[in-house]
Coordinates of C-alpha atoms in Angstrom, one line a residue:
Chain A
X7 CA 25.8 -9.0 -3.8
X8 CA 24.5 -6.3 -6.2
X9 CA 27.0 -3.6 -7.2
X10 CA 26.0 -0.2 -6.0
X11 CA 27.9 2.4 -8.0
X12 CA 28.6 5.8 -6.5
X13 CA 26.9 8.9 -7.7
X14 CA 30.1 10.2 -9.1
X15 CA 31.7 7.2 -10.8
X16 CA 28.8 6.4 -13.1
X17 CA 26.6 7.9 -15.6
X18 CA 23.9 9.8 -13.7
X19 CA 21.1 7.4 -14.5
X20 CA 23.2 4.5 -13.3
X21 CA 23.6 5.7 -9.7
X22 CA 20.1 4.4 -8.9
X23 CA 20.2 0.7 -9.4
X24 CA 16.7 -0.7 -9.6
X25 CA 15.8 -4.2 -8.9
X26 CA 12.6 -6.0 -9.8
X27 CA 11.9 -9.4 -8.4
X28 CA 10.2 -11.0 -11.4
X29 CA 9.4 -14.1 -9.4
X30 CA 7.1 -12.1 -7.1
X31 CA 5.4 -10.2 -9.9
X32 CA 2.3 -12.0 -10.9
X33 CA 0.4 -10.7 -13.9
X34 CA -2.5 -9.4 -11.8
X35 CA 0.1 -7.3 -9.9
X36 CA 1.5 -5.7 -13.0
X37 CA -0.8 -2.8 -13.2
X38 CA -0.5 -2.2 -9.5
X39 CA 3.3 -2.2 -9.9
X40 CA 3.3 0.2 -12.8
X41 CA 0.7 2.5 -11.3
X42 CA 2.3 2.6 -7.9
X43 CA 5.5 3.7 -9.6
X44 CA 3.7 6.2 -11.7
X45 CA 0.8 7.5 -9.6
X46 CA 0.7 6.0 -6.2
X47 CA 4.1 7.4 -5.5
X48 CA 4.0 10.3 -7.9
X49 CA 6.9 12.0 -6.1
X50 CA 9.1 9.0 -5.8
X51 CA 11.4 9.5 -8.6
X52 CA 11.6 13.3 -8.4
X53 CA 11.9 12.9 -4.6
X54 CA 14.9 10.7 -4.9
X55 CA 16.5 13.0 -7.5
X56 CA 15.7 16.0 -5.3
X57 CA 17.4 14.4 -2.3
X58 CA 20.5 13.9 -4.3
X59 CA 20.5 17.3 -5.8
X60 CA 19.8 18.9 -2.5
X61 CA 22.9 17.3 -1.1
X62 CA 24.9 18.8 -3.9
X63 CA 23.3 22.2 -3.3
X64 CA 24.1 22.1 0.3
X65 CA 27.6 20.9 -0.6
X66 CA 27.9 24.0 -2.8
X67 CA 27.0 26.3 -0.1
X68 CA 29.4 24.6 2.2
X69 CA 32.1 24.9 -0.4
X70 CA 31.5 28.6 -0.9
X71 CA 31.7 29.3 2.9
X72 CA 34.9 27.4 3.2
X73 CA 38.5 28.3 2.3
X74 CA 40.0 25.9 -0.2
X75 CA 42.1 24.4 2.6
X76 CA 39.1 23.8 4.8
X77 CA 37.2 22.4 1.9
X78 CA 39.9 19.8 1.2
X79 CA 40.0 19.0 4.9
X80 CA 36.3 18.4 5.0
X81 CA 36.4 16.2 2.0
X82 CA 39.3 14.2 3.5
X83 CA 37.4 13.8 6.8
X84 CA 34.3 12.6 5.0
X85 CA 36.2 9.9 3.1
X86 CA 34.8 6.5 3.8
X87 CA 31.4 7.8 4.8
X88 CA 28.4 6.7 2.8
X89 CA 24.7 6.9 2.8
X90 CA 22.1 4.4 1.5
X91 CA 18.6 5.2 0.5
X92 CA 16.4 2.2 0.0
X93 CA 12.9 2.2 -1.6
X94 CA 11.2 -1.1 -1.4
X95 CA 7.8 -2.1 -2.7
X96 CA 6.4 -5.3 -1.1
X97 CA 3.5 -7.5 -1.8
X98 CA 2.9 -8.9 1.7
X99 CA 6.3 -10.1 2.7
X100 CA 7.7 -10.5 -0.8
X101 CA 9.8 -7.7 -2.3
X102 CA 8.5 -6.7 -5.8
X103 CA 10.6 -3.7 -6.5
X104 CA 13.7 -2.1 -4.9
X105 CA 15.5 1.1 -5.6
X106 CA 18.9 1.4 -3.9
X107 CA 20.9 4.6 -3.9
X108 CA 24.4 4.7 -2.5
X109 CA 25.8 8.1 -1.9
X110 CA 29.3 9.0 -0.9
X111 CA 29.2 12.5 0.6
X112 CA 32.8 13.4 0.0
X113 CA 32.3 12.7 -3.7
X114 CA 29.1 14.7 -3.7
X115 CA 31.0 17.6 -2.2
X116 CA 33.8 17.3 -4.8
X117 CA 31.2 17.3 -7.5
X118 CA 29.4 20.3 -6.0
X119 CA 32.7 22.2 -6.4
X120 CA 32.6 21.6 -10.1
X121 CA 29.3 23.5 -10.6
X122 CA 25.6 23.5 -10.1
X123 CA 23.2 21.2 -11.9
X124 CA 20.7 23.2 -13.8
X125 CA 16.9 22.7 -14.1
X126 CA 17.3 21.1 -17.6
X127 CA 19.6 18.5 -16.2
X128 CA 17.3 17.9 -13.3
X129 CA 14.4 17.4 -15.7
X130 CA 16.5 15.0 -17.8
X131 CA 17.6 13.0 -14.8
X132 CA 14.0 12.8 -13.7
X133 CA 12.7 11.7 -17.1
X134 CA 15.6 9.2 -17.4
X135 CA 14.6 7.6 -14.1
X136 CA 11.0 7.4 -15.1
X137 CA 12.0 5.7 -18.4
X138 CA 14.3 3.4 -16.6
X139 CA 11.5 2.2 -14.3
X140 CA 9.3 1.4 -17.3
X141 CA 12.1 -0.3 -19.2
X142 CA 13.0 -2.5 -16.2
X143 CA 9.4 -3.5 -15.7
X144 CA 9.1 -4.4 -19.3
X145 CA 12.4 -6.3 -19.3
X146 CA 11.7 -8.3 -16.2
X147 CA 8.2 -9.2 -17.2
X148 CA 9.3 -10.3 -20.6
X149 CA 12.1 -12.4 -19.1
X150 CA 9.6 -14.1 -16.8
X151 CA 7.3 -15.0 -19.6
X152 CA 10.2 -16.1 -21.8
X153 CA 11.5 -18.4 -19.1
X154 CA 8.0 -20.0 -18.8
X155 CA 7.8 -20.6 -22.6
X156 CA 11.3 -22.1 -22.4
X157 CA 10.2 -24.5 -19.7
X158 CA 7.4 -25.8 -22.1
X159 CA 9.8 -26.0 -25.0
X160 CA 12.2 -28.1 -22.9
X161 CA 9.5 -30.5 -21.9
X162 CA 8.4 -30.9 -25.6
X163 CA 12.0 -31.6 -26.5
X164 CA 12.3 -34.3 -23.8
X165 CA 9.2 -36.0 -25.0
X166 CA 9.4 -39.1 -27.3
X167 CA 7.3 -37.4 -30.0
X168 CA 8.3 -33.8 -30.6
X169 CA 5.3 -31.9 -32.1
X170 CA 6.0 -30.7 -35.7
X171 CA 5.5 -27.1 -34.8
X172 CA 8.3 -27.3 -32.3
X173 CA 10.6 -29.0 -34.8
X174 CA 9.7 -26.2 -37.2
X175 CA 10.7 -23.5 -34.7
X176 CA 13.8 -25.4 -33.9
X177 CA 14.8 -25.6 -37.6
X178 CA 14.1 -21.9 -38.0
X179 CA 16.6 -21.2 -35.2
X180 CA 14.0 -19.7 -32.8
X181 CA 15.3 -21.8 -30.0
X182 CA 18.1 -24.2 -29.4
X183 CA 18.1 -27.9 -28.2
X184 CA 18.2 -26.7 -24.6
X185 CA 14.8 -25.0 -25.1
X186 CA 16.3 -21.5 -24.9
X187 CA 14.7 -18.9 -27.1
X188 CA 17.1 -17.3 -29.5
X189 CA 17.4 -13.8 -30.8
X190 CA 15.2 -14.4 -33.9
X191 CA 12.3 -15.6 -31.7
X192 CA 9.4 -13.2 -31.5
X193 CA 6.9 -13.5 -28.7
X194 CA 4.4 -11.5 -30.6
X195 CA 4.6 -13.9 -33.6
X196 CA 3.8 -16.8 -31.2
X197 CA 1.0 -15.0 -29.3
X198 CA -0.8 -13.1 -31.9
X199 CA 1.1 -13.4 -35.2
X200 CA 1.7 -16.1 -37.8
X201 CA 2.3 -19.0 -35.3
X202 CA -0.5 -18.1 -32.9
X203 CA -2.8 -21.0 -34.0
X204 CA -0.1 -23.7 -33.4
X205 CA 1.1 -22.0 -30.2
X206 CA -2.5 -21.8 -28.9
X207 CA -3.0 -25.5 -29.7
X208 CA 0.2 -26.6 -27.8
X209 CA 0.5 -24.3 -24.9
X210 CA -1.7 -24.3 -21.8
X211 CA -4.5 -21.7 -21.6
X212 CA -3.0 -20.0 -18.5
X213 CA 0.3 -19.4 -20.3
X214 CA -1.5 -17.8 -23.2
X215 CA -3.6 -15.6 -21.0
X216 CA -0.5 -14.6 -19.1
X217 CA 1.3 -13.9 -22.3
X218 CA -1.5 -11.7 -23.6
X219 CA -1.6 -9.7 -20.4
X220 CA 2.1 -9.3 -20.5
X221 CA 2.0 -8.1 -24.1
X222 CA -0.7 -5.6 -23.2
X223 CA 1.3 -4.4 -20.2
X224 CA 4.4 -3.9 -22.3
X225 CA 2.3 -2.0 -24.9
X226 CA 0.8 0.2 -22.3
X227 CA 4.1 0.8 -20.5
X228 CA 5.6 1.9 -23.8
X229 CA 2.6 4.0 -24.8
X230 CA 2.6 5.8 -21.5
X231 CA 6.2 5.8 -20.5
X232 CA 8.0 6.2 -23.7
X233 CA 8.0 8.9 -26.4
X234 CA 6.3 6.6 -28.8
X235 CA 5.9 8.5 -32.1
X236 CA 2.4 7.2 -32.9
X237 CA 0.9 7.8 -29.5
X238 CA 2.5 11.3 -29.6
X239 CA 0.8 12.0 -32.9
X240 CA -2.5 10.7 -31.4
X241 CA -2.1 13.0 -28.4
X242 CA -1.2 15.9 -30.7
X243 CA -4.4 15.4 -32.7
X244 CA -6.5 15.2 -29.5
X245 CA -5.0 18.4 -28.1
X246 CA -5.2 20.1 -31.5
X247 CA -8.9 19.4 -31.7
X248 CA -9.6 20.7 -28.2
X249 CA -7.5 23.9 -28.8
X250 CA -9.3 24.5 -32.0
X251 CA -12.6 24.6 -30.3
X252 CA -11.3 26.8 -27.4
X253 CA -9.7 29.3 -29.9
X254 CA -12.9 29.4 -32.0
X255 CA -15.0 30.0 -28.9
X256 CA -12.7 32.8 -27.7
X257 CA -12.8 34.5 -31.1
X258 CA -16.6 34.3 -31.5
X259 CA -17.3 36.2 -28.2
Chain B
X19 CA -0.5 21.4 9.6
X20 CA -1.7 24.9 10.5
X21 CA -0.9 27.5 7.8
X22 CA -0.4 25.0 5.0
X23 CA -2.9 25.4 2.2
X24 CA -4.5 22.4 0.7
X25 CA -4.8 21.9 -3.1
X26 CA -6.6 19.1 -4.9
X27 CA -4.8 18.0 -8.0
X28 CA -6.5 15.8 -10.7
X29 CA -4.0 14.4 -13.2
X30 CA -5.9 13.9 -16.4
X31 CA -5.4 11.8 -19.5
X32 CA -6.5 13.5 -22.6
X33 CA -8.2 10.6 -24.2
X34 CA -8.7 10.9 -28.0
X35 CA -12.4 11.2 -27.8
X36 CA -12.3 13.8 -25.0
X37 CA -11.8 16.3 -27.8
X38 CA -12.4 14.3 -30.9
X39 CA -16.0 13.6 -30.0
X40 CA -16.5 17.3 -29.3
X41 CA -14.7 18.3 -32.5
X42 CA -16.7 15.9 -34.7
X43 CA -20.0 17.1 -33.4
X44 CA -19.1 20.7 -33.8
X45 CA -17.8 20.3 -37.3
X46 CA -20.6 18.1 -38.3
X47 CA -18.3 15.2 -39.2
X48 CA -19.9 11.8 -39.3
X49 CA -18.3 8.7 -37.8
X50 CA -18.3 5.8 -40.2
X51 CA -19.6 2.4 -39.1
X52 CA -16.3 0.6 -39.2
X53 CA -14.9 3.0 -36.6
X54 CA -18.0 3.2 -34.5
X55 CA -17.3 0.0 -32.5
X56 CA -13.7 1.0 -31.8
X57 CA -14.8 4.4 -30.7
X58 CA -17.6 3.1 -28.5
X59 CA -15.2 0.9 -26.7
X60 CA -12.8 3.8 -26.1
X61 CA -15.7 6.1 -25.1
X62 CA -16.9 3.7 -22.4
X63 CA -13.4 3.6 -21.0
X64 CA -13.1 7.3 -21.0
X65 CA -16.5 7.7 -19.5
X66 CA -15.7 5.2 -16.8
X67 CA -12.5 7.0 -16.0
X68 CA -14.4 10.3 -15.7
X69 CA -17.2 8.7 -13.7
X70 CA -14.5 7.4 -11.3
X71 CA -12.9 10.8 -11.0
X72 CA -16.2 12.4 -10.3
X73 CA -17.0 9.8 -7.7
X74 CA -13.7 10.4 -6.0
X75 CA -14.2 14.1 -6.0
X76 CA -17.7 13.6 -4.6
X77 CA -16.2 11.5 -1.7
X78 CA -14.0 14.5 -0.8
X79 CA -17.0 16.5 0.4
X80 CA -15.5 19.7 -0.9
X81 CA -16.7 23.0 0.4
X82 CA -18.0 23.9 -3.0
X83 CA -18.7 27.6 -2.3
X84 CA -15.1 28.0 -1.3
X85 CA -13.7 25.9 -4.2
X86 CA -12.0 27.4 -7.2
X87 CA -11.5 25.4 -10.3
X88 CA -8.4 25.6 -12.5
X89 CA -8.5 23.7 -15.8
X90 CA -5.8 22.7 -18.3
X91 CA -6.3 24.5 -21.6
X92 CA -8.9 27.0 -20.3
X93 CA -7.6 30.5 -21.1
X94 CA -7.9 33.5 -18.8
X95 CA -10.3 35.5 -20.9
X96 CA -13.7 37.0 -20.3
X97 CA -15.7 34.0 -21.5
X98 CA -14.5 31.0 -19.6
X99 CA -18.0 29.9 -18.7
X100 CA -19.0 29.9 -22.4
X101 CA -16.1 27.8 -23.4
X102 CA -16.8 25.3 -20.6
X103 CA -20.5 25.2 -21.5
X104 CA -19.8 24.7 -25.2
X105 CA -17.4 21.8 -24.5
X106 CA -19.7 20.2 -22.0
X107 CA -22.6 20.4 -24.5
X108 CA -20.5 18.6 -27.0
X109 CA -20.1 15.7 -24.5
X110 CA -16.6 16.3 -23.2
X111 CA -16.7 14.5 -19.8
X112 CA -13.9 16.7 -18.3
X113 CA -15.9 19.8 -18.9
X114 CA -19.2 18.2 -18.0
X115 CA -17.7 17.5 -14.6
X116 CA -16.6 21.1 -14.3
X117 CA -20.0 22.3 -15.1
X118 CA -21.4 20.0 -12.5
X119 CA -19.0 21.4 -9.9
X120 CA -20.0 24.9 -10.9
X121 CA -23.7 24.0 -10.4
X122 CA -22.7 23.1 -6.8
X123 CA -21.4 26.7 -6.5
X124 CA -17.7 26.1 -7.2
X125 CA -16.0 29.0 -9.0
X126 CA -14.3 28.7 -12.3
X127 CA -11.1 30.5 -13.0
X128 CA -9.4 31.2 -16.3
X129 CA -6.2 29.3 -16.0
X130 CA -3.9 29.6 -19.0
X131 CA -2.2 32.4 -21.0
X132 CA -4.0 32.7 -24.4
X133 CA -0.8 33.6 -26.1
X134 CA 0.9 30.5 -24.9
X135 CA -2.0 28.4 -26.0
X136 CA -1.8 29.9 -29.4
X137 CA 1.9 29.1 -29.5
X138 CA 1.0 25.5 -28.6
X139 CA -1.7 25.4 -31.3
X140 CA 0.8 26.7 -33.9
X141 CA 3.4 24.1 -32.8
X142 CA 0.8 21.3 -33.1
X143 CA -0.2 22.6 -36.5
X144 CA 3.4 22.3 -37.7
X145 CA 3.8 18.8 -36.2
X146 CA 0.6 17.5 -37.8
X147 CA 1.3 19.0 -41.2
X148 CA 4.8 17.6 -41.3
X149 CA 3.9 14.3 -39.9
X150 CA 4.0 12.5 -43.2
X151 CA 7.5 14.0 -44.1
X152 CA 10.5 11.8 -44.6
X153 CA 12.1 13.5 -41.6
X154 CA 9.3 12.4 -39.3
X155 CA 11.5 11.6 -36.4
X156 CA 13.4 14.9 -36.8
X157 CA 10.1 16.8 -36.8
X158 CA 8.9 14.9 -33.7
X159 CA 12.2 15.6 -31.9
X160 CA 11.9 19.3 -32.7
X161 CA 8.3 19.4 -31.5
X162 CA 9.2 17.6 -28.2
X163 CA 12.0 20.1 -27.4
X164 CA 9.8 23.1 -28.2
X165 CA 6.7 21.7 -26.5
X166 CA 8.7 20.9 -23.4
X167 CA 9.9 24.5 -23.2
X168 CA 6.4 25.8 -23.8
X169 CA 5.0 23.4 -21.1
X170 CA 7.4 24.9 -18.6
X171 CA 6.3 28.5 -19.5
X172 CA 2.6 27.4 -19.2
X173 CA 3.2 25.8 -15.8
X174 CA 4.9 28.9 -14.6
X175 CA 2.0 31.0 -15.8
X176 CA -0.6 28.7 -14.2
X177 CA 1.4 28.5 -11.0
X178 CA 1.3 32.3 -10.7
X179 CA -2.3 32.5 -11.8
X180 CA -3.4 30.1 -9.0
X181 CA -1.4 32.1 -6.5
X182 CA -2.7 35.5 -7.6
X183 CA -6.4 34.5 -8.0
X184 CA -7.0 32.2 -5.1
X185 CA -8.9 34.1 -2.4
X186 CA -8.3 33.6 1.3
X187 CA -10.0 30.5 2.6
X188 CA -10.6 29.0 -0.8
X189 CA -9.7 25.5 -1.9
X190 CA -8.1 25.1 -5.4
X191 CA -9.0 22.1 -7.5
X192 CA -6.6 21.7 -10.5
X193 CA -7.4 19.5 -13.5
X194 CA -4.1 19.2 -15.4
X195 CA -2.7 16.8 -18.0
X196 CA -0.3 14.2 -16.8
X197 CA 2.6 15.7 -18.8
X198 CA 2.6 18.9 -16.7
X199 CA 5.0 19.4 -13.9
X200 CA 2.8 22.0 -12.2
X201 CA 2.3 19.9 -9.2
X202 CA 6.0 20.0 -8.4
X203 CA 5.9 23.8 -8.4
X204 CA 2.8 23.8 -6.3
X205 CA 4.3 21.6 -3.6
X206 CA 6.3 24.6 -2.4
X207 CA 3.2 26.5 -1.4
X208 CA 0.5 23.9 -1.0
X209 CA -0.2 20.5 0.5
X210 CA -1.1 18.7 -2.7
X211 CA -3.7 15.9 -2.6
X212 CA -4.0 13.8 -5.7
X213 CA -7.3 12.5 -7.0
X214 CA -6.5 9.4 -9.1
X215 CA -9.0 6.9 -10.5
X216 CA -7.4 3.6 -11.4
X217 CA -8.9 2.1 -14.5
X218 CA -8.7 -1.6 -15.1
X219 CA -5.7 -2.4 -17.1
X220 CA -7.5 -3.3 -20.3
X221 CA -9.3 0.0 -20.3
X222 CA -6.1 2.0 -20.1
X223 CA -4.8 0.0 -23.0
X224 CA -8.0 0.9 -24.9
X225 CA -7.5 4.6 -24.3
X226 CA -3.9 4.6 -25.3
X227 CA -3.6 2.1 -28.1
X228 CA -6.9 2.0 -30.0

């Protein structure tokens, strides 16, 4: 059973455990998954954050209207109560993504007494959740591909004639005798880098195609979802060029 | 749903050549052959995205005479039409679409505060000048903090601008960069409908990573 931390016990971004079922994410569904999180449900993350913060806001009002004794009584009475919010994204009957939030109202009320969350914190919480979704997609997708590559490595190791390329990677400490990829292994090196030729020769075409799609997904997720320095500079240049024209046009009138 | 005003929100990606193409034409810059292929690839993705958005807007059967357009980066000044025309002439697909909507009798509204846009321009100038510095990450972090603050101010201005300029019975259509949080502010007063065109995955990658 997955652990569901309470809103109060954990770091704010941890109160929303996200679960991605890698087995049910095929590469052709990756874009759908990312876009649905980002665009199809544009209010999902902020909606969830808002629900939680609204509870605290109401808790605050409740606290202000109560005497300290009544407040303590209310918190005592609420002990043991909890609320679960579940967001599930399915592909037919298979669950692709799940966000579970477990809230303990008495703890929310206690937290509300400590002070109001400001807009900056709200914004940060929102951004953190966005980034968390991107990171989890990347992590799960990478894990899925890695496990497939491992499967092939294992089958090579079991064969009577181990291909020299595999022996070389084994000697370099890229993977162990169980076929498990080690820390030094770089998927990029295998797919597009210095070992791509040998990798392409040994691995089935479908795996390579899947690997490339995954690599592109990861790049895109990072480019869109993360504060990547290069893409930020690219965006800045685009915006700068546009504003330059607008300012020039405004001045010439 | 009686009493709730509808608003069409178009989240836009500022692809490099949205402005770069316009800029290079206006400044007389020439694109070298080595870059041409890469740019053409990106241009076709950008054009495809804007064609998709235009088609989606077309499907909405908007009451154009009662539609008021609000555009990211368009200052509230006396010459909004000239700016849009100039950018459309330079091939910017975003502004070409706006011009097309205006031909169908939609009204254009100056959307942004010029002072805030100037502040943004200054901020970008500093970032791009210091980009090669040793303290690149520090410069970027400082830019991000300041630009986020500025974005909030811009969103507040735009939000008030929409509310104060929208006439009774009019339908607002808002073209805004994906980084803005304006839609969250608008949700309080409007029923926000999103117009999103989903590009094939490879095309998105082209726009972002080329």
